[in-house]
Amino acid sequence: MKKILIVNASKRRNGNSHTLSKRFAEQFEGKAEVTVFNIGEKDVRACLACDGCKRQHTPNCVQKDDFTALIPEIDSCDAMLILAPVHWDQFPAQLKAFLDRTYSFMDFTRPDFSMAGRKDKKLAGYFFAGFGPVDVYTSMVETNLKSFATAGFTDYKAHVAGDANVPGSIMDKPEDLAAADEFCEWLLA
Ligand SMILES: Cc1cc2nc3c(=O)[nH]c(=O)nc-3n(C[C@H](O)[C@H](O)[C@H](O)COP(=O)(O)O)c2cc1C
């Protein structure tokens, strides 16, 4: 069975990231081993840029928080699914902190700069924006998702659902739900 890590990177308790993460988890039931990481309930601190991880030569981090505890899960999963809002045209701060912390996987002595245990993992980024058109956000999301390659996520897909301010409104958007269903199939394949 595939191991899939779902990161709900919205702090809105019943927002669209939360709503869709629950739908994904239901669809994965019995087909994948799923871990859900709700960032709003977790302590994910900013990277200290201390280079402690570089001295250890493991992806471990010297900080002791919920991100550090998740590192083995990030390294061993087959796929990660991130659901998040767009904040001021960018990754929300809590997800940027999460991305920054994957710096612990970086190894400057290796040709691909990565000490990830696996380098063939899939990454799906499903984002929500209050407004549209969403093309401008899609390129921002893709640019950021590329940085997860250091943690071994070399194959990625992105989708941004616009007009998504109302919590739970994603369930009334057939085209965006179809995109979620495609993600689901791809992540399980
Ligand atoms: C601080 C903040 C900044 C935001 N910036 C943008 C933005 O730049 N563009 C946009 O379309 N929506 C923006 N929004 C709206 C959210 O992206 C939108 O409500 C999204 O659907 C929330 O997703 P969630 O329900 O999963 O939290 C912003 C919301 C907040 C709170």
mmCIF file of C-alpha atoms and ligand atoms in Angstrom:
data_model
loop_
_atom_site.group_PDB
_atom_site.id
_atom_site.type_symbol
_atom_site.label_atom_id
_atom_site.label_comp_id
_atom_site.label_asym_id
_atom_site.label_seq_id
_atom_site.Cartn_x
_atom_site.Cartn_y
_atom_site.Cartn_z
ATOM 1 C CA MET A 1 0.000 0.000 0.000
ATOM 2 C CA LYS A 2 1.246 3.489 -0.862
ATOM 3 C CA LYS A 3 2.104 5.860 1.967
ATOM 4 C CA ILE A 4 0.562 9.288 1.441
ATOM 5 C CA LEU A 5 1.187 12.316 3.608
ATOM 6 C CA ILE A 6 -1.573 14.954 3.529
ATOM 7 C CA VAL A 7 -0.502 18.414 4.676
ATOM 8 C CA ASN A 8 -3.443 20.712 5.347
ATOM 9 C CA ALA A 9 -1.600 24.031 5.355
ATOM 10 C CA SER A 10 -4.548 26.313 6.109
ATOM 11 C CA LYS A 11 -5.177 27.726 9.556
ATOM 12 C CA ARG A 12 -8.902 28.094 8.833
ATOM 13 C CA ARG A 13 -10.524 25.290 10.790
ATOM 14 C CA ASN A 14 -13.322 24.619 8.297
ATOM 15 C CA GLY A 15 -11.810 26.238 5.239
ATOM 16 C CA ASN A 16 -11.578 24.727 1.798
ATOM 17 C CA SER A 17 -8.171 23.113 2.383
ATOM 18 C CA HIS A 18 -9.637 21.368 5.409
ATOM 19 C CA THR A 19 -12.824 20.352 3.566
ATOM 20 C CA LEU A 20 -10.946 18.901 0.613
ATOM 21 C CA SER A 21 -8.295 17.204 2.758
ATOM 22 C CA LYS A 22 -11.105 15.262 4.454
ATOM 23 C CA ARG A 23 -12.539 14.298 1.039
ATOM 24 C CA PHE A 24 -9.085 13.101 -0.122
ATOM 25 C CA ALA A 25 -8.588 11.100 3.086
ATOM 26 C CA GLU A 26 -11.949 9.375 2.515
ATOM 27 C CA GLN A 27 -11.031 8.564 -1.089
ATOM 28 C CA PHE A 28 -7.684 7.092 0.006
ATOM 29 C CA GLU A 29 -9.315 4.902 2.660
ATOM 30 C CA GLY A 30 -8.406 1.236 2.152
ATOM 31 C CA LYS A 31 -6.161 2.180 -0.801
ATOM 32 C CA ALA A 32 -3.298 3.965 0.942
ATOM 33 C CA GLU A 33 -1.729 4.394 4.348
ATOM 34 C CA VAL A 34 -2.513 8.028 5.142
ATOM 35 C CA THR A 35 -1.013 10.489 7.618
ATOM 36 C CA VAL A 36 -2.737 13.858 7.981
ATOM 37 C CA PHE A 37 -0.688 16.812 9.221
ATOM 38 C CA ASN A 38 -2.941 19.771 10.075
ATOM 39 C CA ILE A 39 -0.513 22.679 10.214
ATOM 40 C CA GLY A 40 -2.951 24.829 12.222
ATOM 41 C CA GLU A 41 -2.670 22.416 15.146
ATOM 42 C CA LYS A 42 1.112 22.011 14.867
ATOM 43 C CA ASP A 43 4.240 23.796 15.920
ATOM 44 C CA VAL A 44 6.307 24.403 12.778
ATOM 45 C CA ARG A 45 8.962 26.985 13.560
ATOM 46 C CA ALA A 46 11.004 29.010 11.115
ATOM 47 C CA CYS A 47 14.336 27.581 9.918
ATOM 48 C CA LEU A 48 17.157 28.949 12.085
ATOM 49 C CA ALA A 49 19.636 28.709 9.187
ATOM 50 C CA CYS A 50 22.070 27.392 11.802
ATOM 51 C CA ASP A 51 23.413 24.675 9.457
ATOM 52 C CA GLY A 52 23.192 22.179 12.339
ATOM 53 C CA CYS A 53 21.686 19.727 9.815
ATOM 54 C CA LYS A 54 24.729 20.136 7.567
ATOM 55 C CA ARG A 55 27.066 19.121 10.370
ATOM 56 C CA GLN A 56 24.980 15.987 11.124
ATOM 57 C CA HIS A 57 24.730 14.782 7.504
ATOM 58 C CA THR A 58 21.196 13.497 8.115
ATOM 59 C CA PRO A 59 17.891 15.215 7.255
ATOM 60 C CA ASN A 60 17.299 15.644 10.979
ATOM 61 C CA CYS A 61 16.900 19.151 12.397
ATOM 62 C CA VAL A 62 18.312 20.437 15.691
ATOM 63 C CA GLN A 63 14.971 22.092 16.558
ATOM 64 C CA LYS A 64 12.528 19.947 18.497
ATOM 65 C CA ASP A 65 9.087 20.668 17.118
ATOM 66 C CA ASP A 66 6.343 18.986 15.096
ATOM 67 C CA PHE A 67 8.200 19.430 11.812
ATOM 68 C CA THR A 68 11.257 17.575 13.119
ATOM 69 C CA ALA A 69 8.997 14.733 14.284
ATOM 70 C CA LEU A 70 7.520 14.560 10.763
ATOM 71 C CA ILE A 71 10.875 14.307 8.927
ATOM 72 C CA PRO A 72 10.944 10.448 8.843
ATOM 73 C CA GLU A 73 7.390 10.485 7.439
ATOM 74 C CA ILE A 74 8.344 13.024 4.761
ATOM 75 C CA ASP A 75 11.367 10.918 3.832
ATOM 76 C CA SER A 76 9.598 7.556 3.681
ATOM 77 C CA CYS A 77 6.238 8.415 2.078
ATOM 78 C CA ASP A 78 5.478 7.691 -1.574
ATOM 79 C CA ALA A 79 3.624 10.934 -2.069
ATOM 80 C CA MET A 80 2.744 14.190 -0.345
ATOM 81 C CA LEU A 81 -0.422 16.186 -0.958
ATOM 82 C CA ILE A 82 -0.393 19.816 0.149
ATOM 83 C CA LEU A 83 -3.648 21.790 0.428
ATOM 84 C CA ALA A 84 -3.269 25.491 1.131
ATOM 85 C CA PRO A 85 -4.610 28.989 0.595
ATOM 86 C CA VAL A 86 -2.854 31.673 -1.443
ATOM 87 C CA HIS A 87 -1.888 34.566 0.869
ATOM 88 C CA TRP A 88 -0.828 37.837 -0.751
ATOM 89 C CA ASP A 89 0.062 36.067 -4.018
ATOM 90 C CA GLN A 90 2.332 33.650 -2.167
ATOM 91 C CA PHE A 91 2.565 30.510 -0.049
ATOM 92 C CA PRO A 92 0.947 31.233 3.368
ATOM 93 C CA ALA A 93 3.619 31.884 6.014
ATOM 94 C CA GLN A 94 3.085 28.559 7.800
ATOM 95 C CA LEU A 95 3.665 26.608 4.569
ATOM 96 C CA LYS A 96 6.707 28.721 3.713
ATOM 97 C CA ALA A 97 8.110 27.768 7.134
ATOM 98 C CA PHE A 98 7.397 24.101 6.317
ATOM 99 C CA LEU A 99 9.186 24.435 2.950
ATOM 100 C CA ASP A 100 12.147 26.277 4.505
ATOM 101 C CA ARG A 101 12.592 23.487 7.032
ATOM 102 C CA THR A 102 13.118 20.949 4.212
ATOM 103 C CA TYR A 103 16.493 22.689 3.900
ATOM 104 C CA SER A 104 17.540 19.985 6.385
ATOM 105 C CA PHE A 105 17.469 17.555 3.413
ATOM 106 C CA MET A 106 20.020 19.624 1.502
ATOM 107 C CA ASP A 107 23.544 18.232 1.184
ATOM 108 C CA PHE A 108 25.994 20.419 -0.678
ATOM 109 C CA THR A 109 28.467 17.545 -1.053
ATOM 110 C CA ARG A 110 26.157 15.567 -3.361
ATOM 111 C CA PRO A 111 25.693 16.277 -7.072
ATOM 112 C CA ASP A 112 21.909 16.636 -6.658
ATOM 113 C CA PHE A 113 22.261 18.519 -3.327
ATOM 114 C CA SER A 114 19.888 16.065 -1.640
ATOM 115 C CA MET A 115 20.300 13.594 1.197
ATOM 116 C CA ALA A 116 16.692 12.386 0.890
ATOM 117 C CA GLY A 117 16.392 8.615 1.290
ATOM 118 C CA ARG A 118 14.182 8.505 -1.814
ATOM 119 C CA LYS A 119 14.172 10.861 -4.759
ATOM 120 C CA ASP A 120 11.225 9.582 -6.774
ATOM 121 C CA LYS A 121 8.315 10.842 -4.736
ATOM 122 C CA LYS A 122 5.181 12.569 -5.998
ATOM 123 C CA LEU A 123 3.964 15.931 -4.791
ATOM 124 C CA ALA A 124 0.504 17.360 -5.452
ATOM 125 C CA GLY A 125 -0.170 20.977 -4.517
ATOM 126 C CA TYR A 126 -3.852 21.928 -4.381
ATOM 127 C CA PHE A 127 -4.321 25.616 -3.619
ATOM 128 C CA PHE A 128 -7.250 27.961 -2.993
ATOM 129 C CA ALA A 129 -7.532 31.627 -3.919
ATOM 130 C CA GLY A 130 -10.272 34.085 -3.052
ATOM 131 C CA PHE A 131 -10.274 35.545 -6.528
ATOM 132 C CA GLY A 132 -9.482 34.678 -10.127
ATOM 133 C CA PRO A 133 -8.143 34.263 -12.739
ATOM 134 C CA VAL A 134 -5.810 31.776 -11.095
ATOM 135 C CA ASP A 135 -3.027 31.424 -13.734
ATOM 136 C CA VAL A 136 -0.758 33.869 -11.921
ATOM 137 C CA TYR A 137 -1.062 31.792 -8.737
ATOM 138 C CA THR A 138 -0.449 28.518 -10.572
ATOM 139 C CA SER A 139 3.005 29.636 -11.720
ATOM 140 C CA MET A 140 3.846 30.830 -8.168
ATOM 141 C CA VAL A 141 2.738 27.466 -6.755
ATOM 142 C CA GLU A 142 4.766 25.503 -9.338
ATOM 143 C CA THR A 143 7.884 27.569 -8.650
ATOM 144 C CA ASN A 144 7.611 26.813 -4.931
ATOM 145 C CA LEU A 145 6.739 23.137 -5.357
ATOM 146 C CA LYS A 146 9.997 22.675 -7.326
ATOM 147 C CA SER A 147 11.939 23.430 -4.137
ATOM 148 C CA PHE A 148 10.566 20.274 -2.525
ATOM 149 C CA ALA A 149 12.843 18.290 -4.889
ATOM 150 C CA THR A 150 15.550 18.603 -2.222
ATOM 151 C CA ALA A 151 13.344 16.446 0.037
ATOM 152 C CA GLY A 152 12.932 13.913 -2.793
ATOM 153 C CA PHE A 153 9.694 15.147 -4.402
ATOM 154 C CA THR A 154 10.805 15.296 -8.011
ATOM 155 C CA ASP A 155 7.454 14.755 -9.720
ATOM 156 C CA TYR A 156 4.830 17.392 -9.038
ATOM 157 C CA LYS A 157 1.421 18.656 -10.131
ATOM 158 C CA ALA A 158 -0.374 21.856 -9.174
ATOM 159 C CA HIS A 159 -3.955 23.058 -9.198
ATOM 160 C CA VAL A 160 -5.440 26.341 -7.971
ATOM 161 C CA ALA A 161 -9.171 26.708 -7.337
ATOM 162 C CA GLY A 162 -10.325 30.335 -7.558
ATOM 163 C CA ASP A 163 -13.348 32.104 -6.048
ATOM 164 C CA ALA A 164 -12.859 30.005 -2.902
ATOM 165 C CA ASN A 165 -13.329 32.509 -0.041
ATOM 166 C CA VAL A 166 -16.416 30.830 1.380
ATOM 167 C CA PRO A 167 -15.454 27.893 3.662
ATOM 168 C CA GLY A 168 -16.585 24.593 2.148
ATOM 169 C CA SER A 169 -17.573 26.166 -1.200
ATOM 170 C CA ILE A 170 -15.183 23.806 -3.012
ATOM 171 C CA MET A 171 -17.830 21.103 -2.705
ATOM 172 C CA ASP A 172 -20.030 23.099 -5.149
ATOM 173 C CA LYS A 173 -17.374 23.337 -7.873
ATOM 174 C CA PRO A 174 -17.520 20.308 -10.186
ATOM 175 C CA GLU A 175 -14.498 21.326 -12.320
ATOM 176 C CA ASP A 176 -12.236 21.785 -9.306
ATOM 177 C CA LEU A 177 -13.500 18.542 -7.774
ATOM 178 C CA ALA A 178 -12.686 16.753 -11.050
ATOM 179 C CA ALA A 179 -9.125 18.110 -10.771
ATOM 180 C CA ALA A 180 -8.994 16.735 -7.201
ATOM 181 C CA ASP A 181 -10.169 13.341 -8.446
ATOM 182 C CA GLU A 182 -7.353 13.342 -11.044
ATOM 183 C CA PHE A 183 -4.854 14.118 -8.265
ATOM 184 C CA CYS A 184 -6.286 11.251 -6.241
ATOM 185 C CA GLU A 185 -5.783 8.769 -9.085
ATOM 186 C CA TRP A 186 -2.284 10.053 -9.835
ATOM 187 C CA LEU A 187 -1.193 9.876 -6.194
ATOM 188 C CA LEU A 188 -2.438 6.297 -5.867
ATOM 189 C CA ALA A 189 -0.914 5.091 -9.172
HETATM 190 C C1 LIG B 1 -3.810 37.018 4.701
HETATM 191 C C2 LIG B 1 -4.625 36.623 3.509
HETATM 192 C C3 LIG B 1 -4.155 36.937 2.233
HETATM 193 C C4 LIG B 1 -4.869 36.552 1.108
HETATM 194 N N1 LIG B 1 -4.353 36.843 -0.119
HETATM 195 C C5 LIG B 1 -5.022 36.466 -1.226
HETATM 196 C C6 LIG B 1 -4.498 36.740 -2.517
HETATM 197 O O1 LIG B 1 -3.408 37.292 -2.680
HETATM 198 N N2 LIG B 1 -5.240 36.353 -3.587
HETATM 199 C C7 LIG B 1 -6.426 35.715 -3.477
HETATM 200 O O2 LIG B 1 -7.042 35.376 -4.497
HETATM 201 N N3 LIG B 1 -6.955 35.411 -2.248
HETATM 202 C C8 LIG B 1 -6.276 35.770 -1.142
HETATM 203 N N4 LIG B 1 -6.775 35.453 0.100
HETATM 204 C C9 LIG B 1 -8.011 34.644 0.185
HETATM 205 C C10 LIG B 1 -7.716 33.139 0.377
HETATM 206 O O3 LIG B 1 -6.767 32.688 -0.545
HETATM 207 C C11 LIG B 1 -8.999 32.322 0.159
HETATM 208 O O4 LIG B 1 -9.976 32.718 1.108
HETATM 209 C C12 LIG B 1 -8.786 30.816 0.246
HETATM 210 O O5 LIG B 1 -9.865 30.181 -0.359
HETATM 211 C C13 LIG B 1 -8.656 30.315 1.682
HETATM 212 O O6 LIG B 1 -8.406 28.939 1.663
HETATM 213 P P1 LIG B 1 -8.771 28.064 2.972
HETATM 214 O O7 LIG B 1 -10.268 28.116 3.084
HETATM 215 O O8 LIG B 1 -8.284 26.694 2.647
HETATM 216 O O9 LIG B 1 -8.082 28.687 4.117
HETATM 217 C C14 LIG B 1 -6.099 35.843 1.241
HETATM 218 C C15 LIG B 1 -6.570 35.532 2.534
HETATM 219 C C16 LIG B 1 -5.861 35.912 3.652
HETATM 220 C C17 LIG B 1 -6.385 35.575 5.025
#
